[in-house]
Coordinates of C-alpha atoms in Angstrom, one line a residue:
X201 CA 7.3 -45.4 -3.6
X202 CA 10.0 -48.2 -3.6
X203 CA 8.4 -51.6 -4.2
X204 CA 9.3 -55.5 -4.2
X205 CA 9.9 -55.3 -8.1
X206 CA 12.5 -52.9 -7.7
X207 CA 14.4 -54.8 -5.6
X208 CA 16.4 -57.9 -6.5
X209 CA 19.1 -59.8 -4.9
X210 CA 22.4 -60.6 -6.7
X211 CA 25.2 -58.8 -4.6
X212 CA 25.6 -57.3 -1.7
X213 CA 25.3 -53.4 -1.0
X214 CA 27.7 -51.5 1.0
X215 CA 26.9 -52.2 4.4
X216 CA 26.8 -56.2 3.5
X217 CA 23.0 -56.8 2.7
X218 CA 21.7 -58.2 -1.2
X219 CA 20.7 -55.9 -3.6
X220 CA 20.1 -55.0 -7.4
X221 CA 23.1 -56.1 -9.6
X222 CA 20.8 -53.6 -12.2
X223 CA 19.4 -49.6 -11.4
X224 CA 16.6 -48.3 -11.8
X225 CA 15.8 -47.7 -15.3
X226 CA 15.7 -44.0 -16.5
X227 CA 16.3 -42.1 -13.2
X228 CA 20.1 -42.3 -12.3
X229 CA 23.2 -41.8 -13.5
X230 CA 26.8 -43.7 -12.7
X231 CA 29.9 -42.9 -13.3
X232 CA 32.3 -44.0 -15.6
X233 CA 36.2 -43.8 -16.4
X234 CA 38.0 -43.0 -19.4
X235 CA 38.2 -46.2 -21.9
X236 CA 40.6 -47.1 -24.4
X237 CA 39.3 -48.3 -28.0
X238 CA 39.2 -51.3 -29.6
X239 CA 39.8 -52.2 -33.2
X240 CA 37.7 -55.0 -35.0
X241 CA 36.8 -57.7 -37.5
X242 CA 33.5 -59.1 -39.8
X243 CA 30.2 -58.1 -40.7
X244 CA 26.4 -56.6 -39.8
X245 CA 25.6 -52.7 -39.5
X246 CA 24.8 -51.2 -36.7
X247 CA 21.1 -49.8 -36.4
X248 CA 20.1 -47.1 -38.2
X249 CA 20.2 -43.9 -36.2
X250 CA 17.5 -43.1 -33.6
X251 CA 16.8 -39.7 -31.6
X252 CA 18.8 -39.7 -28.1
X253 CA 15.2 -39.2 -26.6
X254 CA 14.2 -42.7 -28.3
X255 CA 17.1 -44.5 -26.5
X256 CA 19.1 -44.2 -23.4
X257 CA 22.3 -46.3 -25.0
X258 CA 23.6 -46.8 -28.0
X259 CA 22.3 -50.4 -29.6
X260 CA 23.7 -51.8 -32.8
X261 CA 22.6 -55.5 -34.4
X262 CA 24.3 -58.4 -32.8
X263 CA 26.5 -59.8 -36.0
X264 CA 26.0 -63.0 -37.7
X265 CA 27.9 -66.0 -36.7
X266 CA 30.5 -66.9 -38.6
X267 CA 30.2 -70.3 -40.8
X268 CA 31.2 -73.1 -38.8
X269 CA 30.6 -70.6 -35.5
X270 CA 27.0 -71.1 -33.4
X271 CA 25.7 -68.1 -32.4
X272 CA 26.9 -64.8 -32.1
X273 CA 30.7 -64.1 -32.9
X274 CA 32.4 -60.7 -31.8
X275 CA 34.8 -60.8 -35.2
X276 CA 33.2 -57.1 -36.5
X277 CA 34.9 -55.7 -39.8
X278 CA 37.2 -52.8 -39.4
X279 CA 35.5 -49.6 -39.3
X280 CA 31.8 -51.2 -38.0
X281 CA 32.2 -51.2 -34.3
X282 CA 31.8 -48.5 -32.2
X283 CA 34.5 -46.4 -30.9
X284 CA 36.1 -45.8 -27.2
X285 CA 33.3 -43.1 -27.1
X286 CA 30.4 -45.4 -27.2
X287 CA 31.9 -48.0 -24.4
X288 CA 32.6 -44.5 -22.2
X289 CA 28.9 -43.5 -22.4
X290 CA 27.6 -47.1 -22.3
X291 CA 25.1 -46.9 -19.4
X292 CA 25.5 -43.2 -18.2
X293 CA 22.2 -43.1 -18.4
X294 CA 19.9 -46.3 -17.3
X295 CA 18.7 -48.7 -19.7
X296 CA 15.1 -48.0 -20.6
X297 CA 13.2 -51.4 -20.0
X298 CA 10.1 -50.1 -22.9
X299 CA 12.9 -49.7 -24.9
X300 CA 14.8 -53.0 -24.8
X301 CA 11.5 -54.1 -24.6
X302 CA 11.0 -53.3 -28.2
X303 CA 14.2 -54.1 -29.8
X304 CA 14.2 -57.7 -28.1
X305 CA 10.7 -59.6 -27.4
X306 CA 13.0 -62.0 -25.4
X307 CA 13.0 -59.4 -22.8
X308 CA 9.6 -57.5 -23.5
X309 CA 7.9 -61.0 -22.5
X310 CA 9.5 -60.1 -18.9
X311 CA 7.7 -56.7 -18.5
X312 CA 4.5 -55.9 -17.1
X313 CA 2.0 -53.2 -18.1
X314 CA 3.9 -50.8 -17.3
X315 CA 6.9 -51.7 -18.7
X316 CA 8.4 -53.0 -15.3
X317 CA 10.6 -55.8 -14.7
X318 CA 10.3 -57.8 -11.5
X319 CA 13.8 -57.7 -10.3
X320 CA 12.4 -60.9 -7.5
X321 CA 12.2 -63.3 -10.9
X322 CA 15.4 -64.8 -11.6
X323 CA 14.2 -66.0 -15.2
X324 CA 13.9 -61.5 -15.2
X325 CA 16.9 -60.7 -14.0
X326 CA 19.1 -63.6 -16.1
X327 CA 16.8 -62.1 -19.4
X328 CA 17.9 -58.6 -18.6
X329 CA 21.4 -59.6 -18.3
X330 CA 21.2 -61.5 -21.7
X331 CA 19.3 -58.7 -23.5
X332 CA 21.9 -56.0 -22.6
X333 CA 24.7 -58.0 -23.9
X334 CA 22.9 -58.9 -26.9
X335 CA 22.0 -55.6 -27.9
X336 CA 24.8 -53.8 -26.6
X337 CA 27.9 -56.1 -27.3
X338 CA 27.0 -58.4 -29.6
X339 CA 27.5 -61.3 -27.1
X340 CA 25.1 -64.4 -27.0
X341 CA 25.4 -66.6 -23.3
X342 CA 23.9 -69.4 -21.9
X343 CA 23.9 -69.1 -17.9
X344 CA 22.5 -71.9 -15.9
X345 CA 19.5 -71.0 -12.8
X346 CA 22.3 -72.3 -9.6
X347 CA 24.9 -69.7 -10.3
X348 CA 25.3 -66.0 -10.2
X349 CA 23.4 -64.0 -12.9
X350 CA 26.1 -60.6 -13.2
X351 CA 25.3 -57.3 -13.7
X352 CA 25.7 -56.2 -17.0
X353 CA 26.9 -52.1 -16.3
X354 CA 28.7 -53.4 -12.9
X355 CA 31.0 -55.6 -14.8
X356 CA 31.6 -53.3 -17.4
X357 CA 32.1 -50.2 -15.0
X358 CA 34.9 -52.4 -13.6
X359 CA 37.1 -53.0 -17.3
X360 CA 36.5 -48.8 -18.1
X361 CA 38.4 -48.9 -14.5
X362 CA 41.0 -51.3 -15.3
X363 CA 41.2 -49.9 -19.2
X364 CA 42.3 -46.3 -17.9
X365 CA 44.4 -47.8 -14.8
X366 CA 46.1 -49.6 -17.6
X367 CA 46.4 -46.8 -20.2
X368 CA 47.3 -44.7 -17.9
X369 CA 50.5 -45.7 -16.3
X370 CA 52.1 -45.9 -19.2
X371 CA 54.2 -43.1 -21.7
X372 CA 52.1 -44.3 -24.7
X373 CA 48.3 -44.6 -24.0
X374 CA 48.4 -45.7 -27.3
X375 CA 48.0 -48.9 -26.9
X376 CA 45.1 -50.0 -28.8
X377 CA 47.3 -52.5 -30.6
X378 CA 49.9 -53.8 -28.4
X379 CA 49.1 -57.3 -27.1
X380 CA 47.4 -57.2 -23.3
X381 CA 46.9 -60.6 -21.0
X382 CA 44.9 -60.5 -18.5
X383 CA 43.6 -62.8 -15.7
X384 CA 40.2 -63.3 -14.4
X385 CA 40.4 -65.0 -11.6
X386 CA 37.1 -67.1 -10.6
X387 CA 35.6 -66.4 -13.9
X388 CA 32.2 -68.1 -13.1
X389 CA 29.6 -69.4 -15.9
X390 CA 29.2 -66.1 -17.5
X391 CA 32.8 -65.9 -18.4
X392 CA 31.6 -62.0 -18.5
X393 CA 35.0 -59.8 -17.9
X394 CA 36.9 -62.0 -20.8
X395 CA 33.8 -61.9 -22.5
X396 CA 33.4 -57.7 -22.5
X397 CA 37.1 -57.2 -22.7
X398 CA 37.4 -59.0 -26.1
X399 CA 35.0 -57.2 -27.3
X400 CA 36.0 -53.8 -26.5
X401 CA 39.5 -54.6 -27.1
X402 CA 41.1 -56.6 -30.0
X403 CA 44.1 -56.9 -28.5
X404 CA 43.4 -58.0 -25.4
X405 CA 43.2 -61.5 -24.7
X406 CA 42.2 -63.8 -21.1
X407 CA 42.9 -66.3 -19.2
X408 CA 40.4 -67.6 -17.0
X409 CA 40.1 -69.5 -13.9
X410 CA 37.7 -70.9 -12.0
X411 CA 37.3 -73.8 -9.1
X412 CA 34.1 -75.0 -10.2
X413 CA 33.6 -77.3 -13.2
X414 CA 30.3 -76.8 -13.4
X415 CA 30.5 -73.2 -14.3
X416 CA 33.4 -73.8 -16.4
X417 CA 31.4 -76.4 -18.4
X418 CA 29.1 -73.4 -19.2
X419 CA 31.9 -70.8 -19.3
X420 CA 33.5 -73.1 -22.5
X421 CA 29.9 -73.3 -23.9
X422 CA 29.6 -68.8 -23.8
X423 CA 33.4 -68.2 -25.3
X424 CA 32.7 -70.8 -28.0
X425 CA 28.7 -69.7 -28.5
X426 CA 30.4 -65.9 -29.4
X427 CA 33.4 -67.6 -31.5
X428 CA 36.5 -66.1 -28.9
X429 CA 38.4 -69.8 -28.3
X430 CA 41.6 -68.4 -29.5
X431 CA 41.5 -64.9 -27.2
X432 CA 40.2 -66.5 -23.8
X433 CA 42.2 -70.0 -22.3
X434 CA 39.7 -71.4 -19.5
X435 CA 42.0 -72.9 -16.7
X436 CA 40.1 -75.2 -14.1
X437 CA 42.2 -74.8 -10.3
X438 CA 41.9 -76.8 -6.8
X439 CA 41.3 -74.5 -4.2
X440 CA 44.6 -75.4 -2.9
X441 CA 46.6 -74.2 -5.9
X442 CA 47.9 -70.7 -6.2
X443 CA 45.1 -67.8 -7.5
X444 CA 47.7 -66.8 -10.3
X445 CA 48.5 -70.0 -12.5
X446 CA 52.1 -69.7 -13.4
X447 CA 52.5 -73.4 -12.3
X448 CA 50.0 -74.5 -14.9
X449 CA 51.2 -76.7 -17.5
X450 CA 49.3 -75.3 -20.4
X451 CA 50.3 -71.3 -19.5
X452 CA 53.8 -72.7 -19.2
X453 CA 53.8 -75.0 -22.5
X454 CA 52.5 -71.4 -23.9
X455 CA 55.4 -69.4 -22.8
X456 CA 53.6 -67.2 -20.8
X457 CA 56.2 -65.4 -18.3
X458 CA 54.1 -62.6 -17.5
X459 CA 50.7 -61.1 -17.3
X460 CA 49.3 -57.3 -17.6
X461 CA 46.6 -57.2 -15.0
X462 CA 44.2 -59.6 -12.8
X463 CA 41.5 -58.8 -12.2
X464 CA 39.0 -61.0 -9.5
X465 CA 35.2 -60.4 -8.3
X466 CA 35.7 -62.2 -4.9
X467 CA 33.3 -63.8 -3.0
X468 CA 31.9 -61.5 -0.4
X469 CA 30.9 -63.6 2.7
X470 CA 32.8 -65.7 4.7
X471 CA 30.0 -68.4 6.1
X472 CA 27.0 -68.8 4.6
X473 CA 25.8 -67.6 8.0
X474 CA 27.0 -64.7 7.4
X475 CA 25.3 -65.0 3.9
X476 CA 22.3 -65.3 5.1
X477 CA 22.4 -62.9 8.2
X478 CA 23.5 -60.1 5.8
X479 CA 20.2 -61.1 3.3
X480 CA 17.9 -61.2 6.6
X481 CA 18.6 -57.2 7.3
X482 CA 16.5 -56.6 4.5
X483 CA 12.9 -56.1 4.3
X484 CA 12.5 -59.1 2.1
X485 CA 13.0 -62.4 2.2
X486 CA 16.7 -63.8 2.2
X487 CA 18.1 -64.4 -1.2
X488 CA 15.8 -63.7 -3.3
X489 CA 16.2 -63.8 -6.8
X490 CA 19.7 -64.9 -6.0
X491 CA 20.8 -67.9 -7.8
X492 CA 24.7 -67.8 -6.5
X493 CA 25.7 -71.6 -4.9
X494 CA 27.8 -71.0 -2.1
X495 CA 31.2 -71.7 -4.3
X496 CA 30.9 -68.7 -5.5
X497 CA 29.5 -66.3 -2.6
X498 CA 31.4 -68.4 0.2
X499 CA 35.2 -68.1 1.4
X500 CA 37.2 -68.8 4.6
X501 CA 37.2 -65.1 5.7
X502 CA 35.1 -63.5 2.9
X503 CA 36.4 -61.3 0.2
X504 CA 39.1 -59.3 2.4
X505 CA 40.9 -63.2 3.1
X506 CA 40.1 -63.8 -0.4
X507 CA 42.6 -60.6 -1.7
X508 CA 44.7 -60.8 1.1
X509 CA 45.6 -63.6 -0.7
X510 CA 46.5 -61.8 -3.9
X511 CA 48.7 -59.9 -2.2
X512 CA 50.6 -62.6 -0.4
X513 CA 51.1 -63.9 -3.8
X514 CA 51.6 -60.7 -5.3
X515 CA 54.8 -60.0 -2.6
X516 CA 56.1 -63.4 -4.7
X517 CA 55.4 -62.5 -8.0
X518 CA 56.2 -58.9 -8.1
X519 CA 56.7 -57.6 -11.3
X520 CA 55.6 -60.7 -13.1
X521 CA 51.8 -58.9 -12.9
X522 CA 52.1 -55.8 -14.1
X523 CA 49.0 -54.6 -12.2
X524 CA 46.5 -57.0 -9.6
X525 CA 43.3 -55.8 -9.4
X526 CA 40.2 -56.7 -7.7
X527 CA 36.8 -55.6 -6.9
X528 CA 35.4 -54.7 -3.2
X529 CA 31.8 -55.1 -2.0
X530 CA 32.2 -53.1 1.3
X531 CA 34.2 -50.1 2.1
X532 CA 35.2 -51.3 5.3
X533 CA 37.4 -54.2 3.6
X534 CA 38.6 -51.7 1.1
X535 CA 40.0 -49.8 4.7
X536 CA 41.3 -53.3 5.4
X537 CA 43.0 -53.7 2.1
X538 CA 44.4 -50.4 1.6
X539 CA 46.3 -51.0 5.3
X540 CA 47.9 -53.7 4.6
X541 CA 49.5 -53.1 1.3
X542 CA 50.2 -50.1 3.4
X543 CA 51.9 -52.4 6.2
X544 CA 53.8 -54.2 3.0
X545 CA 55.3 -51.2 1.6
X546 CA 53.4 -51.0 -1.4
X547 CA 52.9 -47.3 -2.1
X548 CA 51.7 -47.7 -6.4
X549 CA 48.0 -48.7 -5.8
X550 CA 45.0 -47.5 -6.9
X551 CA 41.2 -47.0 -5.6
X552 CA 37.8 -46.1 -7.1
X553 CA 34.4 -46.2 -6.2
X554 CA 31.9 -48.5 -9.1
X555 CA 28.7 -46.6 -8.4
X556 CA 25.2 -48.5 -9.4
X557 CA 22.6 -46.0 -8.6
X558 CA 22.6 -44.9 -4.8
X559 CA 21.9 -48.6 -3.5
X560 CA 24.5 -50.5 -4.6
X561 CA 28.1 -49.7 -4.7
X562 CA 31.3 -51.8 -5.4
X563 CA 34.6 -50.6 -5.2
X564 CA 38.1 -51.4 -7.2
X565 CA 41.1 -51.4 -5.9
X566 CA 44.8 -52.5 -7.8
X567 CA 48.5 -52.0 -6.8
X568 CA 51.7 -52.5 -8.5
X569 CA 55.2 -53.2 -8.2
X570 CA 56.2 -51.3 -11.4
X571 CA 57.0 -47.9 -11.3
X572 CA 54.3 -46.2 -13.7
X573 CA 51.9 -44.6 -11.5
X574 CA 48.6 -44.2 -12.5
X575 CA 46.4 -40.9 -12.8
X576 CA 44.6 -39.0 -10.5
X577 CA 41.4 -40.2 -12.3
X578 CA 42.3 -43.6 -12.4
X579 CA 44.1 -44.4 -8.8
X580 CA 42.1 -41.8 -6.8
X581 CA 38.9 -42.4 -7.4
X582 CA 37.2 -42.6 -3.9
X583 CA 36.3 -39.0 -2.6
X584 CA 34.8 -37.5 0.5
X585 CA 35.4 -38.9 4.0
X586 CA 37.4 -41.9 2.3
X587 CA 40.3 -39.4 1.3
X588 CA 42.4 -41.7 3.8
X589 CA 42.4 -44.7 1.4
X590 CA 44.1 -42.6 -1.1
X591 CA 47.2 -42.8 -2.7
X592 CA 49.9 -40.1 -3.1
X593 CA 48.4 -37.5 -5.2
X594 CA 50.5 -37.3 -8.5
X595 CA 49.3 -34.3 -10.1
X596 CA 49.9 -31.0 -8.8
X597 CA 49.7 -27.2 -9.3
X598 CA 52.4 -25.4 -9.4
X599 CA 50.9 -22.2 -10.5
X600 CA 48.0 -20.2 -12.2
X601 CA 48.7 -17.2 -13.8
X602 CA 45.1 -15.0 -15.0
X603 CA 47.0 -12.0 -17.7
X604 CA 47.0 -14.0 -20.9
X605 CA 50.1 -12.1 -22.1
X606 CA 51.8 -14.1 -19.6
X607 CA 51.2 -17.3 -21.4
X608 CA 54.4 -17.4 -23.6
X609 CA 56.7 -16.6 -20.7
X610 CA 55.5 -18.9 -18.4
X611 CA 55.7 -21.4 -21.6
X612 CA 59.2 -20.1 -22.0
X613 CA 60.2 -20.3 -18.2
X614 CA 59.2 -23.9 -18.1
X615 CA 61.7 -25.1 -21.1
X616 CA 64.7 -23.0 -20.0
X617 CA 64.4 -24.2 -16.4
X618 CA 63.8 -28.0 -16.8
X619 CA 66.3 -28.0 -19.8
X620 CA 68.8 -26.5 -18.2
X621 CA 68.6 -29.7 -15.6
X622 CA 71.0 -32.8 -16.5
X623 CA 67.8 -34.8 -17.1
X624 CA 67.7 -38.3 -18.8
X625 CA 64.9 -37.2 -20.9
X626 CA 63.3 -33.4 -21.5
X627 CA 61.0 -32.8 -24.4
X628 CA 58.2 -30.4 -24.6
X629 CA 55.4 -30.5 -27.5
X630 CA 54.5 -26.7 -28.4
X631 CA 51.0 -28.0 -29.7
X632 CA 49.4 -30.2 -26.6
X633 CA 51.7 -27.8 -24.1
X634 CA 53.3 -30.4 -22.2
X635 CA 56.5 -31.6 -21.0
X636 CA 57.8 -35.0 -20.6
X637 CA 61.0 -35.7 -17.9
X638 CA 62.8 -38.7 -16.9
X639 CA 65.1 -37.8 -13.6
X640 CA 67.7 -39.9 -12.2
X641 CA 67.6 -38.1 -9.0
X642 CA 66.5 -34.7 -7.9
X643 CA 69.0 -32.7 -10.2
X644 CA 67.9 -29.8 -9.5
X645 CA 68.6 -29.8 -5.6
X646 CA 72.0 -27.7 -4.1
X647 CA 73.2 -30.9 -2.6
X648 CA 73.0 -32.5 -6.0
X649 CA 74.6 -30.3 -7.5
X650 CA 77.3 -29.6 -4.8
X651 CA 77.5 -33.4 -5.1
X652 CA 78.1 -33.4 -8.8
X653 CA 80.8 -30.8 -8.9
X654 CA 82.5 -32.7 -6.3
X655 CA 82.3 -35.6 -8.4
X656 CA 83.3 -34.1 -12.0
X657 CA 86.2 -32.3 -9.5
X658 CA 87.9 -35.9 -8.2
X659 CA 87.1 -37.2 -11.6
X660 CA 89.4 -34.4 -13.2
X661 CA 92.3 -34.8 -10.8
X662 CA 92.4 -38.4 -11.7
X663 CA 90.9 -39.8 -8.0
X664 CA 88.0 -41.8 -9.1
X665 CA 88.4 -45.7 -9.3
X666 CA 87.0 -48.1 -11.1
X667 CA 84.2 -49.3 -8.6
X668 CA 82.9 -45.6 -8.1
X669 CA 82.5 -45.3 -11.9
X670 CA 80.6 -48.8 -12.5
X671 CA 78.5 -47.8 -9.2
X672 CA 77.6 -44.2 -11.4
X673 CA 77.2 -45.8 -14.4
X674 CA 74.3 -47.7 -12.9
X675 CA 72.8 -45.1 -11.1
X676 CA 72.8 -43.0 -14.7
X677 CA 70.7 -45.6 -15.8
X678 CA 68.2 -45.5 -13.4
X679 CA 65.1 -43.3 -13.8
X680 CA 64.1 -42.2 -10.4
X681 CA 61.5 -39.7 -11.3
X682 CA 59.4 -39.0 -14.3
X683 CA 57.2 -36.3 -14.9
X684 CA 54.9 -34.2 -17.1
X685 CA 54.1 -30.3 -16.9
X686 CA 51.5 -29.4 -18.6
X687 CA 50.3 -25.6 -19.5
X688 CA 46.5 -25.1 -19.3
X689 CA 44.8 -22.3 -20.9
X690 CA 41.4 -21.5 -20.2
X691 CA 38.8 -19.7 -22.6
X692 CA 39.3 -16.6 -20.6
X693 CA 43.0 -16.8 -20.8
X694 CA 43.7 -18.0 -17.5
X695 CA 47.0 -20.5 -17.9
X696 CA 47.4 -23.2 -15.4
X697 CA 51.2 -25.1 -15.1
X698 CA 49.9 -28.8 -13.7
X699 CA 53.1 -31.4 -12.5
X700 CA 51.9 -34.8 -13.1
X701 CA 53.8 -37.7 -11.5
X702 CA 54.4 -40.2 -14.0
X703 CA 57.2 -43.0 -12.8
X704 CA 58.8 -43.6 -9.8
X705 CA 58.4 -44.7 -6.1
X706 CA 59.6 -41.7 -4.4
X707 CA 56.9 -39.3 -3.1
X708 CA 59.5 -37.0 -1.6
X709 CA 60.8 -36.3 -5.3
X710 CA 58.1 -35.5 -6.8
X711 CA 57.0 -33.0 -4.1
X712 CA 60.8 -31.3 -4.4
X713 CA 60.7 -31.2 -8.4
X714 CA 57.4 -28.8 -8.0
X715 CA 58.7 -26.7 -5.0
X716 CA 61.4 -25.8 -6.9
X717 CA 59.3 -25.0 -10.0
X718 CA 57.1 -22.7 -7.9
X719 CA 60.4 -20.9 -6.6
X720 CA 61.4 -20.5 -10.5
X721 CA 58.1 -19.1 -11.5
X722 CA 56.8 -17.3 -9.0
X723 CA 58.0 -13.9 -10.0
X724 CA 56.2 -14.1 -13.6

């Protein structure tokens, strides 16, 4: 039976009302996107190991602080910190309070006979938060009792999202060394998302903004506490000023011209009326456990005003973001959202659903100007009766073929069809079975090519001027679709040709690039 100390009161749930920013320990699952790794720095082993049974998450020793450094710094030697593995399967499974219980008396002081935590304690709730990043990050923060106490898995549900969003609209996922900047916008006294992205990324690095000063003054006080000054640049903002800080002096003295991703928890209510009306539809009383001020839970028009916002900025901006991104606490202003980027013409977005349990969900959702669309895994995440916020699809089947013989010809069919295409790029890797294109335009329609021998034709007889060839020459340049095919081969020999959308802005491309595959394979 479902009782007061399972209930807490940090964020809203779907349908508005405050509920547990942490689930239910041992009993649910949640789900989590692929991650990229990180590399890392300095010293302190991680614990010995312990039967799966014994724990429900991996847990290594927070390291020592570095001289000069108070607290806990995240500067690991190479070869100590976990893998992309261990931040994928971090919280798949619900932390067991006994457990944290034992490793950290902090928290165990919090638990009752049972090993329970009363989720209507504040002083429980910011301990829990503490304790996980402790033992699971390596991260020491101070958080003050008048601002919002995060969830620990929420948060870092949110950066696997943005990680593979990121990794995966791009031609080298690779990209555990190349130099990321992000933006958290409204950053809060945690400083949490800079935080957790430092440490499961060396190469990523923050800024940080935030209208308060008062959680600023503590946000300073956690970055310099776990020894990260020189990866996250805390930037205090009027309310009036833009969300994305290209006009501020320090980004500008810096150089910085443009940034990766943004990403923004925004605050969900528009009154605190509404606030308060949403808490009051619970059987409990209003804000409990809740120690948000309204600075941080209160906007003109709530959390859809709030990223309409973004994307008014965004339409300036453009490419100067390489992807904005921003969490959603109801589904109804995720319909909202989705629509207008819609209305604006922005077709590269993304969407997922950040589930916490089955009581509290959040949802993510990002768009870009660029062309490097993300994967199915990554920008469709939202499934069921929400299939109308959805993006194009960008993978599709062209074929599945069950004779294993078959394999090699239909391996065979692929390069000799797409290589015979004037492509800008063909290549095909015989050991991973895939494909990579780059098309300037559909090449492999008739009018294309009735186009192009019309074209070579004038060009032979002398009729094409000057102009026509400097407009062609920039058009060659120009990648209007790429692609990936990709052979799957079951256990049981059953091969599967997949047609991944990689770059571009044209739907209608795509979709005629794997028509015409399926009219060159179909008689294998």
């Amino acid at each position: 039976m479902e009782t007061n100390k399972r209930k807490a009161a940090d964020e809203p749930t779907e349908d508005g009302a405050l509920n547990s920013p942490i689930r239910e320990p041992e009993t649910k699952r949640q789900k989590t996107s692929d991650e990229a790794a990180i590399a890392p720095a300095d010293p302190k082993p991680a614990h010995e190991a312990i039967t799966e049974s014994d724990r429900p998450h991996i847990v290594r020793d927070a390291p020592e602080a570095e001289p000069g450094h108070t607290g806990v710094t995240t500067k690991i030697p190479l070869g100590k910190w976990p893998g992309p593995e261990y931040f994928k399967n971090l919280y798949t499974k619900d932390p067991s309070f006994k457990y944290l219980g034992q490793k950290d008396p902090d928290f165990a002081a919090f638990l009752d006979s049972k090993n329970q935590l009363d989720f209507n304690n504040p002083a429980a709730v910011m301990q829990l938060t503490k304790t996980l990043l402790k033992l699971d990050y390596g991260l020491q923060i101070d958080l003050p009792p008048d601002r919002l106490c995060p969830p620990v898995p929420n948060r870092h549900n949110y950066l696997l999202w943005l990680s593979s969003l990121l990794s995966s609209s791009s031609y080298n996922s690779q990209t555990s060394w190349k130099p990321v900047t992000g933006l958290d916008i409204g950053t809060g006294a945690s400083a949490i998302y800079p935080l957790l992205g430092c440490v499961q990324h060396l190469n990523w690095r923050f800024m940080a903004t935030d209208i308060d000063e008062h959680s600023l003054s503590y946000a300073r006080r956690n970055v310099k506490l776990n020894g990260l000054e020189r990866n996250i640049l805390l930037v205090h903002r009027r309310p009036d000023q833009p969300l994305i800080p290209f006009d501020d002096p320090e980004l500008q003295e810096r150089g910085v011209e443009r940034i990766d991703f943004t990403m923004c928890n925004p605050p969900f209510y528009s009154s605190p009326d509404d606030m308060l009306s949403s808490a009051a539809k619970k059987s409990r009383p209003p804000l409990t456990a809740c120690t948000g001020a309204p600075v941080e839970m209160v906007c003109d028009g709530g959390e859809v005003a709030h990223i309409f916002r973004m994307i008014d900025e965004s339409l300036v901006l453009r490419e100067k973001v390489g992807w904005y991104t921003s969490m959603v606490g109801k589904v109804t202003s995720l319909e909202t959202v989705v629509e207008r980027l819609r209305k604006e013409k922005i077709t590269n977005y993304a969407v997922t659903e950040l589930v916490q349990g089955t009581k509290t969900k959040r949802w993510a959702v990002g768009w870009s100007f660029g062309a490097m669309r993300p994967s199915e895994e990554a920008g469709r995440g939202v499934g069921g009766v929400w299939k109308k916020l959805l993006p194009a699809p960008v993978r599709m089947e062209v074929g599945v073929w069950k004779e294993r013989e078959k394999t090699a010809k239909i391996v065979e069919r692929i390069k000799t069809t797409l290589g015979a295409l004037e492509l800008m790029l063909w290549v095909w890797n015989g050991e991973t079975m895939r494909g990579l294109g780059r098309a300037r335009a559909n090449v492999w329609s008739r009018a294309w090519r009735r186009k192009r021998e019309r074209e070579m034709k004038e060009a032979a007889e002398g009729k094409t001027n000057d102009a026509q060839e400097k407009s062609g020459d920039t058009k060659e340049d120009e990648c209007k679709l790429g692609f990936e095919v990709v052979v799957e081969v079951g256990k049981d020999g059953e091969s599967r040709v997949l047609l991944l959308w990689r770059e571009g802005h044209d739907q209608a491309v795509f979709e005629s690039l794997w028509g015409y595959l399926q009219g060159k394979m179909k008689d294998i």
